[in-house]
Structure formats: structure tokens, C-alpha cells
């Protein structure tokens, strides 16, 4: 049995994942473990292709169990902190690199990649990597796309009903006599295959009637559902046109996703350079301060040690070591290794 690997993986530059400078908050550990456990399953769609990252973040957030006690927004943000490490790029390269016996085998390989990838702790970085929301089309494009699709499906439902049932019993003499969800509900007893597409068609109805924006992931589901519905209702020509439209939209979404990935990669490279420069400047600052302090303290030592000299008769005291002691004193004055300001708060 062969497993169909993706033929067009997302291509990006090489990237070495950043390691957090401090351990993550322990309160996030149950959530992190759950995300790592479910991600390998959701990272691949039914065809074995790598799921688009914004769709993956939404799917994981929608699947969080209530007993974890996290809101969907919190889960989505945490997922992005894992995806922003370039995780899907590495998964895509691994999945497309060879043939797999079955889905369980490839999911095992994905799980190894996920377990080895640290979460990106944004709060530890001076420069934040952008976290993008899920992709949505401008409403003008969404309306131009979905409104004709909505009307075409209503007409197709009306046509099928006219050819297969007594319309006068339903009092529906035109496609506009009932909205799409009502048509689907009426036809489902006769066409049970429509049941699987009811949720996506309901999303289409809400988007057109209530003027609500839809995510690109939902838009893709709507287009797939309308294509299948058109075939079920006996209009392969309409289904083929919708399939072409679906490919165009999916390609645009992939391009937007690729632009975002490239932007994150550029920010990531610049961030690493900035972090290295900050570390270098901190070291230079410490060295410059230390040298400045020593110069001040040398001058202070000369002033303090010269303000009073013992009477001459005490300078030759044998208990002080005589001339040998003077030599030792001179040697001590030349040693400035102890000339350091002490911070009392550090004691």
C-alpha cells in the first residue's frame, strides 16, 4: 500500500529553530502537550497534503477539550508560537521526501518533528515575529464569488425538484421561493449524499444572507461542497466550473501564505542579527564601564593614600617590616585588580 505524499510542498529558506532562553511557563505545559499530541493528525488532510498553517491553527483551536480550561484564542496563539518556528516547512519537506507505507507511518514521522520543535517564547525576544490572523478575502471579492454561487445552487435545486417532484405541492414556482438551506433540507430525504455537505452549504448561506466574512479555510470547504452538490444534482458542467474556481482561490491562498512565511523568515533572520548585536553591545558596555571605573578609582586611591603620612620615626619600625614593607606597599599600590565599585544590592 502506498501513501500519496504532497507533490507541491511549501518551499522556504533554511532555518535553524530558536531555542527559548528560559523554560516556558509551567501553566502552559498541559496545553503544549495536548497540542503536540493532536498536531500530527491534523497536519495532513485526507489526501495526505500538508494542511495550510492558518487552517491548522483554527482546527486545533476548535478541537481543544473543555477540561483543559483554555479559550480558543489562547490555544490559537500558542499554536502559532509553534508554527512560527518553521514547523510546517520541515514537515512538508519530510513528507514529500519519500514514499510512505500508510498514513500512520507518515504521522509517526511528523510526530517526531513536532516533539523536537520548541515553542517560540516571544516574551524572551527583543523583536517579535509577526503572528498573522487567518486569511480572509476582501468582502468585495467574497461577495462577488459567493453570491452568484448561492444563486446558482438555488436554481440547480429548483431544477432538480421540478424534474423529480410535484412543485405545485411545495408551492415553489421559482428558485427564489426558498433559500438554499431549505432546498437542501427538502432534498436530503431523496438525496442522502447531501447530508455531508449541509454544514458547508449552511456557511455559504450565512455568508451571503448575513454578510459575514469567512476564513479562507471555510471558503475552501464551501467550494468543495458546492462542487460535490452540483454533481449530485446532475450538473457536471457547473461542478467543473466550480472546481476551476476552487483551484484558483486555493492557489491565491497558498501565495498569500507563502508571502507571510517569507516575511516571517526575513524578520527571523534580522531578529537573530539584532540579538547578536545586542549581546555584543552589552559586553562592550561592561568593558567600557569597568575601565572607566578603574581610572576613577586609581585617582581616588592616590588622593586617599596621600592625604596623611605617618611621622618619620614610625617609618622604620621593625614591626612594620622597615624598607621591605615599603617595597611591599609600593607593589600593592601598583595592583589595581581590586579597584571595582561594589553594588550593595548584589551582596
Coordinates of C-alpha atoms in Angstrom, one line a residue:
X1 CA 0.0 0.0 0.0
X2 CA 1.5 3.4 -1.0
X3 CA 0.7 6.7 0.6
X4 CA 0.4 9.7 -1.7
X5 CA 2.8 12.4 -0.4
X6 CA 2.2 16.1 -1.3
X7 CA 3.6 16.9 -4.8
X8 CA 3.9 20.7 -4.2
X9 CA 5.3 21.3 -0.7
X10 CA 5.7 24.9 0.6
X11 CA 9.3 25.9 -0.3
X12 CA 11.1 28.3 2.1
X13 CA 14.7 29.0 3.0
X14 CA 16.7 27.1 5.6
X15 CA 16.1 27.9 9.2
X16 CA 17.5 26.9 12.5
X17 CA 14.8 27.0 15.1
X18 CA 15.4 29.3 18.0
X19 CA 15.6 27.8 21.5
X20 CA 13.9 29.7 24.3
X21 CA 16.3 31.3 26.7
X22 CA 14.2 30.4 29.7
X23 CA 11.8 27.5 30.3
X24 CA 8.2 28.0 29.3
X25 CA 5.6 28.9 31.9
X26 CA 4.6 25.6 33.7
X27 CA 1.0 26.6 33.4
X28 CA 1.2 26.1 29.6
X29 CA 2.7 22.6 29.8
X30 CA -0.7 20.7 29.7
X31 CA -1.7 22.7 26.7
X32 CA 1.6 22.3 25.0
X33 CA 1.5 18.5 25.5
X34 CA -2.0 18.4 24.0
X35 CA -1.1 20.5 21.0
X36 CA 1.9 18.2 20.3
X37 CA -0.4 15.1 20.5
X38 CA -3.1 16.3 18.1
X39 CA -1.0 18.3 15.6
X40 CA 0.5 15.3 13.7
X41 CA -3.1 14.1 12.9
X42 CA -4.4 17.5 11.8
X43 CA -1.2 18.5 9.9
X44 CA -2.2 16.3 7.0
X45 CA -5.5 16.4 5.2
X46 CA -7.5 13.5 3.8
X47 CA -5.3 13.4 0.7
X48 CA -2.0 13.4 2.6
X49 CA -1.2 17.0 1.8
X50 CA 0.2 19.3 4.5
X51 CA -2.6 21.5 5.9
X52 CA -2.3 25.2 5.4
X53 CA -1.0 26.8 8.6
X54 CA -3.9 29.2 9.3
X55 CA -6.3 26.4 8.7
X56 CA -4.3 24.1 11.0
X57 CA -4.3 26.7 13.8
X58 CA -8.0 27.1 13.5
X59 CA -8.6 23.3 13.5
X60 CA -6.5 22.8 16.6
X61 CA -8.2 25.7 18.4
X62 CA -11.6 24.3 17.5
X63 CA -10.7 20.9 18.9
X64 CA -9.5 21.9 22.3
X65 CA -11.3 19.9 25.0
X66 CA -13.2 21.7 27.7
X67 CA -11.4 20.0 30.5
X68 CA -8.2 21.8 29.6
X69 CA -9.8 25.1 30.5
X70 CA -8.2 27.2 27.7
X71 CA -10.1 29.6 25.4
X72 CA -9.8 29.1 21.7
X73 CA -8.0 32.4 21.2
X74 CA -5.3 31.3 23.8
X75 CA -4.9 28.0 22.1
X76 CA -4.6 29.6 18.6
X77 CA -1.9 32.0 19.9
X78 CA 0.0 29.1 21.4
X79 CA -0.2 27.1 18.2
X80 CA 1.2 30.0 16.2
X81 CA 4.2 30.1 18.6
X82 CA 4.9 26.5 17.4
X83 CA 4.1 27.2 13.8
X84 CA 6.3 30.3 13.7
X85 CA 9.4 28.2 14.1
X86 CA 9.1 26.9 10.5
X87 CA 7.4 23.7 11.6
X88 CA 5.2 23.1 8.6
X89 CA 8.1 23.8 6.2
X90 CA 10.1 21.0 7.8
X91 CA 7.0 18.7 7.9
X92 CA 6.3 19.4 4.2
X93 CA 9.9 18.6 3.2
X94 CA 9.9 15.4 5.2
X95 CA 6.6 14.1 3.9
X96 CA 7.5 14.9 0.3
X97 CA 10.9 13.3 0.6
X98 CA 9.9 9.7 0.2
X99 CA 7.1 7.1 -0.1
X100 CA 5.2 6.0 3.0
X101 CA 3.6 2.7 3.7
X102 CA 0.4 4.3 5.2
X103 CA -0.9 7.3 7.0
X104 CA 0.1 6.0 10.4
X105 CA 3.7 5.8 9.3
X106 CA 3.9 9.3 8.0
X107 CA 2.1 10.7 11.1
X108 CA 4.8 9.0 13.2
X109 CA 7.5 10.9 11.3
X110 CA 5.5 14.1 11.7
X111 CA 5.2 13.4 15.5
X112 CA 9.0 13.1 15.8
X113 CA 9.4 16.5 14.1
X114 CA 6.8 18.1 16.4
X115 CA 8.3 16.7 19.6
X116 CA 11.7 18.0 18.6
X117 CA 10.5 21.6 17.9
X118 CA 10.5 24.0 20.8
X119 CA 7.7 26.6 21.2
X120 CA 9.0 30.1 20.3
X121 CA 8.8 32.1 23.5
X122 CA 8.0 35.6 22.1
X123 CA 8.4 37.3 25.5
X124 CA 12.1 36.4 25.6
X125 CA 12.9 38.2 22.3
X126 CA 13.6 41.8 21.7
X127 CA 11.9 41.6 18.3
X128 CA 8.6 39.8 17.9
X129 CA 7.9 37.6 14.9
X130 CA 4.6 38.6 13.3
X131 CA 1.6 36.4 14.1
X132 CA -0.9 36.6 11.3
X133 CA -4.6 36.0 11.7
X134 CA -6.4 33.5 9.5
X135 CA -6.6 34.5 5.8
X136 CA -9.9 36.2 4.7
X137 CA -10.7 37.7 1.3
X138 CA -11.7 41.3 1.0
X139 CA -15.5 41.4 1.3
X140 CA -16.0 42.8 -2.2
X141 CA -14.2 39.6 -3.6
X142 CA -16.1 37.3 -1.2
X143 CA -19.5 38.8 -2.2
X144 CA -18.6 38.6 -6.0
X145 CA -17.6 35.0 -5.5
X146 CA -20.3 33.6 -3.2
X147 CA -23.5 35.4 -4.2
X148 CA -23.6 34.0 -7.8
X149 CA -22.6 30.6 -6.4
X150 CA -25.5 30.8 -3.9
X151 CA -28.0 31.8 -6.7
X152 CA -26.7 29.0 -9.0
X153 CA -27.2 26.3 -6.3
X154 CA -30.7 27.5 -5.5
X155 CA -31.6 27.4 -9.2
X156 CA -30.0 23.9 -9.5
X157 CA -32.0 22.7 -6.5
X158 CA -35.2 24.1 -8.1
X159 CA -34.4 22.5 -11.4
X160 CA -33.8 19.1 -9.8
X161 CA -37.1 19.4 -7.8
X162 CA -39.1 20.4 -10.9
X163 CA -37.8 17.4 -12.8
X164 CA -38.3 14.9 -10.0
X165 CA -41.2 16.0 -7.7
X166 CA -44.5 17.8 -7.9
X167 CA -43.6 21.5 -7.5
X168 CA -47.2 22.6 -7.0
X169 CA -47.3 20.6 -3.8
X170 CA -44.4 22.6 -2.4
X171 CA -45.7 26.0 -3.8
X172 CA -42.3 26.8 -5.1
X173 CA -42.6 28.1 -8.7
X174 CA -39.1 29.7 -8.9
X175 CA -35.6 29.2 -7.4
X176 CA -36.1 32.2 -5.1
X177 CA -39.2 30.7 -3.5
X178 CA -36.9 29.1 -0.8
X179 CA -33.4 29.8 0.3
X180 CA -30.6 27.3 -0.2
X181 CA -30.7 25.6 3.3
X182 CA -34.5 25.0 2.8
X183 CA -33.9 23.4 -0.6
X184 CA -31.2 21.2 0.8
X185 CA -33.4 20.1 3.7
X186 CA -36.2 19.3 1.3
X187 CA -34.0 17.3 -1.0
X188 CA -31.9 15.4 1.6
X189 CA -34.5 12.6 2.1
X190 CA -34.3 11.8 -1.6
X191 CA -30.6 12.5 -1.9
X192 CA -28.9 11.4 1.3
X193 CA -25.5 12.2 0.0
X194 CA -26.3 15.9 0.5
X195 CA -26.1 15.4 4.3
X196 CA -22.3 15.5 4.4
X197 CA -22.3 18.9 2.7
X198 CA -25.0 20.6 4.8
X199 CA -22.6 22.4 7.2
X200 CA -20.6 24.0 4.4
X201 CA -23.7 25.0 2.5
X202 CA -25.1 26.5 5.7
X203 CA -21.9 28.5 6.0
X204 CA -22.4 29.7 2.4
X205 CA -26.0 30.7 3.2
X206 CA -24.9 32.7 6.3
X207 CA -22.1 34.4 4.4
X208 CA -24.5 35.6 1.7
X209 CA -27.6 36.4 3.7
X210 CA -26.0 37.8 6.8
X211 CA -23.0 39.3 5.0
X212 CA -20.5 37.6 7.3
X213 CA -16.8 37.3 6.3
X214 CA -15.5 33.8 6.1
X215 CA -12.0 32.4 6.6
X216 CA -10.1 31.0 3.6
X217 CA -10.3 27.6 5.2
X218 CA -14.1 27.8 5.3
X219 CA -14.2 29.2 1.8
X220 CA -12.3 26.2 0.6
X221 CA -14.8 23.9 2.3
X222 CA -17.7 25.8 0.7
X223 CA -16.3 25.5 -2.8
X224 CA -15.7 21.7 -2.4
X225 CA -19.2 21.2 -1.0
X226 CA -20.8 23.2 -3.8
X227 CA -18.8 21.3 -6.4
X228 CA -20.0 17.9 -4.9
X229 CA -23.6 19.2 -4.6
X230 CA -23.6 20.2 -8.3
X231 CA -22.5 16.7 -9.3
X232 CA -25.1 15.1 -7.0
X233 CA -27.9 17.3 -8.5
X234 CA -26.8 16.3 -12.0
X235 CA -24.9 19.3 -13.4
X236 CA -21.3 18.3 -14.1
X237 CA -20.7 21.4 -16.2
X238 CA -21.3 23.6 -13.2
X239 CA -19.3 21.3 -11.0
X240 CA -16.3 21.6 -13.3
X241 CA -16.6 25.4 -13.3
X242 CA -16.7 25.5 -9.5
X243 CA -13.7 23.1 -9.4
X244 CA -11.7 25.5 -11.5
X245 CA -12.7 28.4 -9.3
X246 CA -11.7 26.4 -6.2
X247 CA -8.3 25.8 -7.7
X248 CA -7.8 29.5 -8.4
X249 CA -8.9 30.5 -4.9
X250 CA -6.7 27.8 -3.3
X251 CA -3.7 29.0 -5.3
X252 CA -4.2 32.6 -4.2
X253 CA -4.5 31.5 -0.6
X254 CA -1.2 29.5 -0.9
X255 CA 0.5 32.5 -2.4
X256 CA -0.6 34.7 0.5
X257 CA 0.6 32.1 2.9
X258 CA 3.9 31.9 1.1
X259 CA 4.3 35.7 1.3
X260 CA 3.6 35.6 5.0
X261 CA 6.1 32.8 5.5
X262 CA 8.8 34.7 3.6
X263 CA 8.1 37.8 5.6
X264 CA 8.5 35.9 8.8
X265 CA 11.7 34.4 7.6
X266 CA 13.1 37.8 6.8
X267 CA 12.1 39.1 10.3
X268 CA 13.6 35.9 11.9
X269 CA 17.0 36.5 10.2
X270 CA 17.0 40.2 11.1
X271 CA 16.0 39.3 14.7
X272 CA 18.9 36.9 15.1
X273 CA 21.3 39.6 13.9
X274 CA 19.8 42.2 16.3
X275 CA 20.0 39.7 19.2
X276 CA 23.7 39.1 18.4
X277 CA 24.4 42.9 18.2
X278 CA 22.6 43.5 21.5
X279 CA 24.8 40.8 23.1
X280 CA 28.0 42.4 21.7
X281 CA 27.0 45.9 22.8
X282 CA 26.2 44.6 26.3
X283 CA 29.7 43.2 26.5
X284 CA 31.3 46.4 25.2
X285 CA 29.3 48.4 27.7
X286 CA 30.5 46.3 30.6
X287 CA 34.2 46.5 29.5
X288 CA 33.9 50.3 29.0
X289 CA 32.3 50.8 32.4
X290 CA 35.0 48.6 34.1
X291 CA 37.9 50.6 32.5
X292 CA 36.3 53.9 33.4
X293 CA 35.7 52.9 37.0
X294 CA 39.3 51.7 37.4
X295 CA 40.6 55.1 36.1
X296 CA 38.4 57.0 38.6
X297 CA 39.4 54.7 41.5
X298 CA 43.1 55.0 40.7
X299 CA 42.9 58.7 41.0
X300 CA 40.8 58.3 44.2
X301 CA 43.4 55.9 45.7
X302 CA 46.2 58.3 45.1
X303 CA 44.3 61.1 46.8
X304 CA 43.3 58.9 49.8
X305 CA 46.7 57.4 50.4
X306 CA 48.5 60.7 50.1
X307 CA 46.4 62.8 52.4
X308 CA 48.3 61.7 55.5
X309 CA 51.8 60.2 56.1
X310 CA 52.9 58.7 59.5
X311 CA 55.7 60.6 61.4
X312 CA 59.2 59.8 60.3
X313 CA 60.1 57.9 63.5
X314 CA 57.4 55.3 62.7
X315 CA 58.5 54.6 59.1
X316 CA 61.5 52.5 60.3
X317 CA 59.5 50.5 62.8
X318 CA 60.7 46.9 62.7
X319 CA 57.2 45.7 63.3
X320 CA 56.1 47.2 60.0
X321 CA 59.0 45.5 58.1
X322 CA 61.1 48.5 57.5
X323 CA 62.3 49.0 53.9
X324 CA 60.9 45.7 52.9
X325 CA 57.5 46.7 54.0
X326 CA 57.8 49.9 52.0
X327 CA 58.5 47.9 48.9
X328 CA 55.5 45.7 49.6
X329 CA 53.4 48.8 49.9
X330 CA 54.6 50.2 46.6
X331 CA 53.9 46.9 44.9
X332 CA 50.4 46.9 46.4
X333 CA 49.7 50.4 45.1
X334 CA 50.6 49.3 41.5
X335 CA 48.0 46.5 41.7
X336 CA 44.5 47.8 40.8
X337 CA 42.8 44.4 40.5
X338 CA 40.6 45.3 43.5
X339 CA 39.5 48.6 42.1
X340 CA 35.9 47.7 41.5
X341 CA 32.8 49.5 42.6
X342 CA 30.6 47.2 44.7
X343 CA 26.9 47.2 44.3
X344 CA 25.4 46.8 47.8
X345 CA 22.2 45.3 46.4
X346 CA 24.3 42.4 45.0
X347 CA 25.8 41.4 48.3

